PDB file of C-alpha atoms and ligand atoms in Angstrom:
ATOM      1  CA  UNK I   1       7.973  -3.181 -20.267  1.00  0.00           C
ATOM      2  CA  UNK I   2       7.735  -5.327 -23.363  1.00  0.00           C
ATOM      3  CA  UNK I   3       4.854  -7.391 -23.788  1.00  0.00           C
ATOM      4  CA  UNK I   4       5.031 -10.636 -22.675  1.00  0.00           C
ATOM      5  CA  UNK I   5       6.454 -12.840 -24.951  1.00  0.00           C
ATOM      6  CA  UNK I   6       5.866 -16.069 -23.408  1.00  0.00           C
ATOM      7  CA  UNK I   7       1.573 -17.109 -23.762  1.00  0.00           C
ATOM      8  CA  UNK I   8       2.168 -19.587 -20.540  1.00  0.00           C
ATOM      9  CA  UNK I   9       3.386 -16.527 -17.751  1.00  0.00           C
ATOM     10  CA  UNK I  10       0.706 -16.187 -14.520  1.00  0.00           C
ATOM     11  CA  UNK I  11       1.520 -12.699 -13.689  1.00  0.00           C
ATOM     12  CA  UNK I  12       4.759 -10.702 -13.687  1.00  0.00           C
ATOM     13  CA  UNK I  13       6.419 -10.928 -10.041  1.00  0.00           C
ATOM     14  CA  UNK I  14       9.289  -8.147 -10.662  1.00  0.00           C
ATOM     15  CA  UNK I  15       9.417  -5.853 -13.917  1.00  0.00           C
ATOM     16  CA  UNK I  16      12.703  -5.062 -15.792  1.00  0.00           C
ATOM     17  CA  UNK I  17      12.771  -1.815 -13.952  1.00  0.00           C
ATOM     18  CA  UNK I  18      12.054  -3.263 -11.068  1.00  0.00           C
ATOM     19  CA  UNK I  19      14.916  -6.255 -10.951  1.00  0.00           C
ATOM     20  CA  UNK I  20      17.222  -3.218 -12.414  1.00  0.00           C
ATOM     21  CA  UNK I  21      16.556  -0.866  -9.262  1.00  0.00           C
ATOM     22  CA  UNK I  22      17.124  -3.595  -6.999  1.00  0.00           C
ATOM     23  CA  UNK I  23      20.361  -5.093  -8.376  1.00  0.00           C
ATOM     24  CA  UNK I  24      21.716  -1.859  -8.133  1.00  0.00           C
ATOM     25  CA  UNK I  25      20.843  -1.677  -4.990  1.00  0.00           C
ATOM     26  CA  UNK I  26      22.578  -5.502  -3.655  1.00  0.00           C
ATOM     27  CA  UNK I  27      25.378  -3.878  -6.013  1.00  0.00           C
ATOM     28  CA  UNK I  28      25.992  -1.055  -3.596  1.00  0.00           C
ATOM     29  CA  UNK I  29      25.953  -3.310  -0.520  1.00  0.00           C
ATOM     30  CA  UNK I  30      28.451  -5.294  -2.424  1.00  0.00           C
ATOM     31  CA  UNK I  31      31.051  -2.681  -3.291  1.00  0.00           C
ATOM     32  CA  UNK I  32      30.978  -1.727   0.265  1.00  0.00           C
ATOM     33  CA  UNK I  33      31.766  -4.734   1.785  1.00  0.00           C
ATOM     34  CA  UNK I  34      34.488  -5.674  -0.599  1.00  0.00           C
ATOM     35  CA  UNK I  35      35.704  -2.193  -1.287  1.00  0.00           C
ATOM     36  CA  UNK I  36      39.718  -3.434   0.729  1.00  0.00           C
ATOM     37  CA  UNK I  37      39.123  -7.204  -0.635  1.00  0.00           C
ATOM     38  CA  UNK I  38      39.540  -8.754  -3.620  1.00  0.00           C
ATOM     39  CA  UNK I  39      36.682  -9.675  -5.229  1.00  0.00           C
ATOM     40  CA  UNK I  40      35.839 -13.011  -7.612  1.00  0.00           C
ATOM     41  CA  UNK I  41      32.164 -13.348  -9.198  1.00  0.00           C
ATOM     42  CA  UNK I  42      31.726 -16.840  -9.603  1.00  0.00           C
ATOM     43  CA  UNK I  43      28.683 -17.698 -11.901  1.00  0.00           C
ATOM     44  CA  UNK I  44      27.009 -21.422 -12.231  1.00  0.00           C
ATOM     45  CA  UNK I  45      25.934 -21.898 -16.097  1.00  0.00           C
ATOM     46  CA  UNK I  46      23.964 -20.879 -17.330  1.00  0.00           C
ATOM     47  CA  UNK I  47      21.212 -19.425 -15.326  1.00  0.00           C
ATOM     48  CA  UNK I  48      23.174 -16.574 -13.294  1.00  0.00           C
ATOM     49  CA  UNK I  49      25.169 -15.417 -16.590  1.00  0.00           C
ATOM     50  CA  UNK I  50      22.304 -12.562 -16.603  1.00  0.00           C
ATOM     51  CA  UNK I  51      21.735 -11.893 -13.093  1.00  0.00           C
ATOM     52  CA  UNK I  52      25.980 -11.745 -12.547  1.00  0.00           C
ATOM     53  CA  UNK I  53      26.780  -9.479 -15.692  1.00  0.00           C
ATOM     54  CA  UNK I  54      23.977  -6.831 -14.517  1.00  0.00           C
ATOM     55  CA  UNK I  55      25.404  -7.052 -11.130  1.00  0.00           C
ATOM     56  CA  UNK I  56      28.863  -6.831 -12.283  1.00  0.00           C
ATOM     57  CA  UNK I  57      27.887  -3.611 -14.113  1.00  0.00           C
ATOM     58  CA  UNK I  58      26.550  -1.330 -11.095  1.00  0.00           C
ATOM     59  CA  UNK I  59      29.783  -2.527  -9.186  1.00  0.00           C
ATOM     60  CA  UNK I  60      32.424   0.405  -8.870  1.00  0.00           C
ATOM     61  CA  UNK I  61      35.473  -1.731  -7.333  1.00  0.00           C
ATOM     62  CA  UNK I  62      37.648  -3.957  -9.416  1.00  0.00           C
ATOM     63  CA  UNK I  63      36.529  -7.567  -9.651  1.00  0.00           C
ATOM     64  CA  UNK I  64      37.226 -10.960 -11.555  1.00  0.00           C
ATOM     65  CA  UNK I  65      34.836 -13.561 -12.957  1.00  0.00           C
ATOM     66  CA  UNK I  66      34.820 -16.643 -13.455  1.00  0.00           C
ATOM     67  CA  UNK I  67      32.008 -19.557 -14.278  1.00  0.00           C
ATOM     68  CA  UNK I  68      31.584 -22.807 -13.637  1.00  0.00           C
ATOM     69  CA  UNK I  69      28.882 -25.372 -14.571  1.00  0.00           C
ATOM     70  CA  UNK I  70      26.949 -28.309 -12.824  1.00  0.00           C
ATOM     71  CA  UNK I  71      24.646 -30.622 -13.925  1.00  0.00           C
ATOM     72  CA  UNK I  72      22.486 -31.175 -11.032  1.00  0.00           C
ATOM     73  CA  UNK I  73      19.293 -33.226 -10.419  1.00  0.00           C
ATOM     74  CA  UNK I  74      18.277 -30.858  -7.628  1.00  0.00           C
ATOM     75  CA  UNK I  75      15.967 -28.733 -10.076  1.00  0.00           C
ATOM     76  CA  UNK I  76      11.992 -27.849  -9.238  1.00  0.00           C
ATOM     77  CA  UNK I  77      10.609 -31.058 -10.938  1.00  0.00           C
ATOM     78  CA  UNK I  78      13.406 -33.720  -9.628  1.00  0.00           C
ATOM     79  CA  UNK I  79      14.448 -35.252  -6.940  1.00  0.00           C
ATOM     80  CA  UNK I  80      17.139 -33.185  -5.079  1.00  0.00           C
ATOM     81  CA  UNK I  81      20.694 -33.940  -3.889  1.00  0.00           C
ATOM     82  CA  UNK I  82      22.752 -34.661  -6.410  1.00  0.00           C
ATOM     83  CA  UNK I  83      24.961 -32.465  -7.875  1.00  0.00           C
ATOM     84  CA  UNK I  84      28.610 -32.870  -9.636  1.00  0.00           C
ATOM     85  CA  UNK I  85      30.883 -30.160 -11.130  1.00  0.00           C
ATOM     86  CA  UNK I  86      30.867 -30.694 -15.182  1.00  0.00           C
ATOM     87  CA  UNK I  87      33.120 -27.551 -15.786  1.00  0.00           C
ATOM     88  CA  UNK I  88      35.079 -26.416 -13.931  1.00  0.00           C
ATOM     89  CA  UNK I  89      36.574 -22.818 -13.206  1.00  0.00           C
ATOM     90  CA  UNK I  90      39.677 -21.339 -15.703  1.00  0.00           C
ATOM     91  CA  UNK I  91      41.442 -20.075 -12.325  1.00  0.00           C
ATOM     92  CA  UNK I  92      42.491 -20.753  -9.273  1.00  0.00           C
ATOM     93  CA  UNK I  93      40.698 -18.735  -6.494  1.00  0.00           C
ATOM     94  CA  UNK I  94      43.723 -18.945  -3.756  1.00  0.00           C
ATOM     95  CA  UNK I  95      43.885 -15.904  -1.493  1.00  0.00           C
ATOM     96  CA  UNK I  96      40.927 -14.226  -2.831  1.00  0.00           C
ATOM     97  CA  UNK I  97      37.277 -13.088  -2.186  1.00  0.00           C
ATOM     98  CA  UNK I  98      34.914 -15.186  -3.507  1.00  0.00           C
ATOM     99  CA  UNK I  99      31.237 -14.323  -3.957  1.00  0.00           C
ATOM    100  CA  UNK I 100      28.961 -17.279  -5.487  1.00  0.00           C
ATOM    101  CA  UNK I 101      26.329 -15.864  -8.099  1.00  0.00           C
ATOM    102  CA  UNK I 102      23.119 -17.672  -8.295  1.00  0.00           C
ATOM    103  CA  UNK I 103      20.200 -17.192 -10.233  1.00  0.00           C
ATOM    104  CA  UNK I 104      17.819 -19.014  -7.496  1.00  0.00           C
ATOM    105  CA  UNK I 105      18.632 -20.588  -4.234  1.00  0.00           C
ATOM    106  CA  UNK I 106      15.795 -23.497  -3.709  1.00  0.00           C
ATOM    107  CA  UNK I 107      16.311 -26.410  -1.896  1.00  0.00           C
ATOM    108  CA  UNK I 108      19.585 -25.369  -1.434  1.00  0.00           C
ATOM    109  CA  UNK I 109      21.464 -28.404  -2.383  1.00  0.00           C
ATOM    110  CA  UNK I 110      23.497 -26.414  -5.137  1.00  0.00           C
ATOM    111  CA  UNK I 111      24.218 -23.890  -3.520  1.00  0.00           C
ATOM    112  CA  UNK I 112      25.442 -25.369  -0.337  1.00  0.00           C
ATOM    113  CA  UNK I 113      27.537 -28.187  -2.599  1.00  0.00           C
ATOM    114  CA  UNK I 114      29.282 -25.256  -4.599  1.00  0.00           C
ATOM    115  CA  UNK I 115      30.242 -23.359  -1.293  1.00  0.00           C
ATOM    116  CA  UNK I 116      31.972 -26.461   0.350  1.00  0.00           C
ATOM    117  CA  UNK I 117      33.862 -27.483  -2.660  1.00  0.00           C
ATOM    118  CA  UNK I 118      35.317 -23.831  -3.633  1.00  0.00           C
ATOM    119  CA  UNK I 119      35.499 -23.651   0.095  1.00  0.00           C
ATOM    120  CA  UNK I 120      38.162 -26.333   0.507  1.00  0.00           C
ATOM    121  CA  UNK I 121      39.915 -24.150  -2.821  1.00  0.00           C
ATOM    122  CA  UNK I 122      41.796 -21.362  -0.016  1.00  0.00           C
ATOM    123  CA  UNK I 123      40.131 -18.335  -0.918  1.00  0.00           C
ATOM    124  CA  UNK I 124      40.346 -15.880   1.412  1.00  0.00           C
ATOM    125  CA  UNK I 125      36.323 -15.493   2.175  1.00  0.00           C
ATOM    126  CA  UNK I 126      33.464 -17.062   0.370  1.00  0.00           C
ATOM    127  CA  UNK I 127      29.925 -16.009   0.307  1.00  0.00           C
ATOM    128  CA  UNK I 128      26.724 -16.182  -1.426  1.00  0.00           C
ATOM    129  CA  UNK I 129      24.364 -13.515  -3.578  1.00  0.00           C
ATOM    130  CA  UNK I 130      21.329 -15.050  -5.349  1.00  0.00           C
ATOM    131  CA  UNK I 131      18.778 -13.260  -7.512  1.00  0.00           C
ATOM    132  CA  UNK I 132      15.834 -15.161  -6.120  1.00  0.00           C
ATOM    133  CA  UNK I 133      15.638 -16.739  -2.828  1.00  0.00           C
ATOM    134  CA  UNK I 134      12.761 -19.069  -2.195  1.00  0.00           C
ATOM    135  CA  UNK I 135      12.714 -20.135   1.169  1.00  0.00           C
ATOM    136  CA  UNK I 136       9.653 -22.274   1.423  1.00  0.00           C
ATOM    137  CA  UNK I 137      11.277 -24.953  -0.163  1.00  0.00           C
ATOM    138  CA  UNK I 138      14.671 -25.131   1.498  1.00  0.00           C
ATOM    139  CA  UNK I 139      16.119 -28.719   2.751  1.00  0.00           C
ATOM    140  CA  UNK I 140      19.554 -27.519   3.902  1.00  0.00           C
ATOM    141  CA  UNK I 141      19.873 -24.509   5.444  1.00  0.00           C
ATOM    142  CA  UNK I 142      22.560 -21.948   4.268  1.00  0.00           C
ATOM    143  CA  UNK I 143      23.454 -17.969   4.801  1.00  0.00           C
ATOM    144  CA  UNK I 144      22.799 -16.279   1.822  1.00  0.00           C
ATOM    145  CA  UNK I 145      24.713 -12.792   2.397  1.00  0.00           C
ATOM    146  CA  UNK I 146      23.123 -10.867  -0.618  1.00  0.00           C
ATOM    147  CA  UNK I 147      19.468 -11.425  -1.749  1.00  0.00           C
ATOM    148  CA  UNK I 148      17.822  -9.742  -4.257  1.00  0.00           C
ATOM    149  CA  UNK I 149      14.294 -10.812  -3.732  1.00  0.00           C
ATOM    150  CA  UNK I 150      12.439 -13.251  -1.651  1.00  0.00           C
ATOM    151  CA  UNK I 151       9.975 -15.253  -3.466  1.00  0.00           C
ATOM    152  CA  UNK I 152       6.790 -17.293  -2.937  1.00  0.00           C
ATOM    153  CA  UNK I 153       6.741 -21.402  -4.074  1.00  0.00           C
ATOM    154  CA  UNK I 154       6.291 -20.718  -7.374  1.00  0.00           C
ATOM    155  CA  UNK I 155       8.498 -22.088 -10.455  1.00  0.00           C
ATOM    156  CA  UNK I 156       9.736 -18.522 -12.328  1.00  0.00           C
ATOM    157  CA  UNK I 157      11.127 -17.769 -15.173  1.00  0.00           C
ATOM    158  CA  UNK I 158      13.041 -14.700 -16.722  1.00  0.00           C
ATOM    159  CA  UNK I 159      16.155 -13.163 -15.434  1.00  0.00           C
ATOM    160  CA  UNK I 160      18.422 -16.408 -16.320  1.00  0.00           C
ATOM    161  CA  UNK I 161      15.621 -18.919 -15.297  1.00  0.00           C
ATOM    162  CA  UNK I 162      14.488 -21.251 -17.882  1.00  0.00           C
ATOM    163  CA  UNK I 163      11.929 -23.684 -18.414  1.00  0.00           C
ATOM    164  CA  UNK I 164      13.393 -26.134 -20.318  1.00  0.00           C
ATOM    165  CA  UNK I 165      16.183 -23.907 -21.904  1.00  0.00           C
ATOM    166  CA  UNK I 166      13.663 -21.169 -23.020  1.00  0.00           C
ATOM    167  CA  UNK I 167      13.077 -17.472 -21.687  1.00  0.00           C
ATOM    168  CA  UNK I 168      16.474 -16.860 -19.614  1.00  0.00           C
ATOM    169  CA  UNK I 169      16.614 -13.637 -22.202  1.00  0.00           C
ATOM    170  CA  UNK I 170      13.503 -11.904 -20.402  1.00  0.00           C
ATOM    171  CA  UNK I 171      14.323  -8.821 -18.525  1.00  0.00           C
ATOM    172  CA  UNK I 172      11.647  -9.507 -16.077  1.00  0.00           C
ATOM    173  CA  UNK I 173      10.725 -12.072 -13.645  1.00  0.00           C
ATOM    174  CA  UNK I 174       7.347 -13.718 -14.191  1.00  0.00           C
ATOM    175  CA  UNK I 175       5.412 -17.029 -12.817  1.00  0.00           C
ATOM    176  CA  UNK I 176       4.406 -19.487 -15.070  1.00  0.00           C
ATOM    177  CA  UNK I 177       1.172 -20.944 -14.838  1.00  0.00           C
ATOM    178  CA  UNK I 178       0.677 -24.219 -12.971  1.00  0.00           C
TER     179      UNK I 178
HETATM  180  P1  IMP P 201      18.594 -25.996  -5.505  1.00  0.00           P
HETATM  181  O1  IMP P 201      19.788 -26.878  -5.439  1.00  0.00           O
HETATM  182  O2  IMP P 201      17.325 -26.728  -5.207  1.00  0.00           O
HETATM  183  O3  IMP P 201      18.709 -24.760  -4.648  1.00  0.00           O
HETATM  184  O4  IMP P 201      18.431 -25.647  -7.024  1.00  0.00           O
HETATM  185  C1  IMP P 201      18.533 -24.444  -7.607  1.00  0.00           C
HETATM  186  C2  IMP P 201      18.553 -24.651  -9.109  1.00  0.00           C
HETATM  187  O5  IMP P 201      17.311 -25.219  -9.600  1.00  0.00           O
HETATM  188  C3  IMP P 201      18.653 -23.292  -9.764  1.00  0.00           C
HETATM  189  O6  IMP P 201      19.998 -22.948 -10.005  1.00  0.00           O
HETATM  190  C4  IMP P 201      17.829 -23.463 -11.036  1.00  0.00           C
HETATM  191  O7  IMP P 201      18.646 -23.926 -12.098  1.00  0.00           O
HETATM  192  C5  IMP P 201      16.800 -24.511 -10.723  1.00  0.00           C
HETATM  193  N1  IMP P 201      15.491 -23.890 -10.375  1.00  0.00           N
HETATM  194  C6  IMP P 201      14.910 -23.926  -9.166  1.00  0.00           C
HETATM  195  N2  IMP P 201      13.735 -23.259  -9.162  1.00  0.00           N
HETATM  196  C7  IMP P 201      13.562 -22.773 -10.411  1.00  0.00           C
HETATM  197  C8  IMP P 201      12.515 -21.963 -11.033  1.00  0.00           C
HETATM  198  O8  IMP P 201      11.508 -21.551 -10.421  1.00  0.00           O
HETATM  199  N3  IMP P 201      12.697 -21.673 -12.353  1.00  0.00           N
HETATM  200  C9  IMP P 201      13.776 -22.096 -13.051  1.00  0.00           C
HETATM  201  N4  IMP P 201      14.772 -22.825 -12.510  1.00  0.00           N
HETATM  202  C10 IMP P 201      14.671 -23.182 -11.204  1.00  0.00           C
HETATM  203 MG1   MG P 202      17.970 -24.394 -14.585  1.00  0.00          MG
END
């Protein structure tokens, strides 16, 4: 692992080699259960561009991607709720299997807004993977079919996650100090 680049990190939660065993792993489990479908990855800019490219990697059945972006108030320091799609997705996703990539699933607010909008779209299924799922914190409660890791109430970065626009390019997964 590279040094840490970043003088405010805690402690490292999950190393590069880590995060890369265990995507491959949620990869597996994905490529099963889509193996006869048709599978869409649809990312949220910007923080699951890393998280959903590494996935997409380790997957061996044909899939599409597409990305959208929100600009949401529901993030660690703010006050939850709102959230509004400010791009939307090239494609329509009629007919076919959608799997939402997140980086983190928190509150939940995002997360459940993005699945009842694309919902009311026609795909054929929709579900959720996340990177990080920190369920101390949730307000709404969701099913989150693919999880990576499980993680204490702790703001992260690495992976995708930012604080304030900075260190989504780390390939591991650290806490920050308070
Ligand atoms: P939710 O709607 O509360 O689930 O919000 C999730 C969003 O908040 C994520 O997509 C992140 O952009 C942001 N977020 C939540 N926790 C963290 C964190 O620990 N580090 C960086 N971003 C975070
Ligand atoms: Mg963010």
């Amino acid at each position: 692992m590279r040094p840490p680049a970043v003088p405010a990190i805690d402690r490292v939660l999950f190393t590069e080699a880590q995060v890369h065993a265990r995507v491959k792993e949620v990869a597996a489990q994905i490529s099963e259960h889509y193996r006869n479908g048709n599978l869409k990855l649809i990312g949220v800019l910007k923080g699951s561009v890393f998280f959903l490219t590494a996935l997409a990697r380790e997957l061996d059945i044909p899939v599409k991607v597409d990305f959208l972006a929100i600009s949401s108030f529901s993030n660690h320091s703010g006050a939850p709720g709102v959230v509004r799609i400010a791009k939307d997705l090239d494609d329509s996703i009629e007919g076919e299997d959608v799997l939402l990539v997140e980086d983190i699933v928190d509150t939940g607010f995002t997360a459940r807004y993005l699945l009842q909008t694309l919902a009311g779209r026609g795909p054929n299924s929709i579900a959720l993977c996340t990177l990080l799922d920190r369920k101390p914190r949730r307000i709404v409660s969701l099913n989150v079919a693919f999880t990576c890791f499980e993680i204490p109430d702790r703001f992260v970065i690495g992976c995708g996650l930012d604080y304030k626009q900075l260190y989504r390019n780390l390939g591991y997964i650290a806490v920050m100090q308070p």
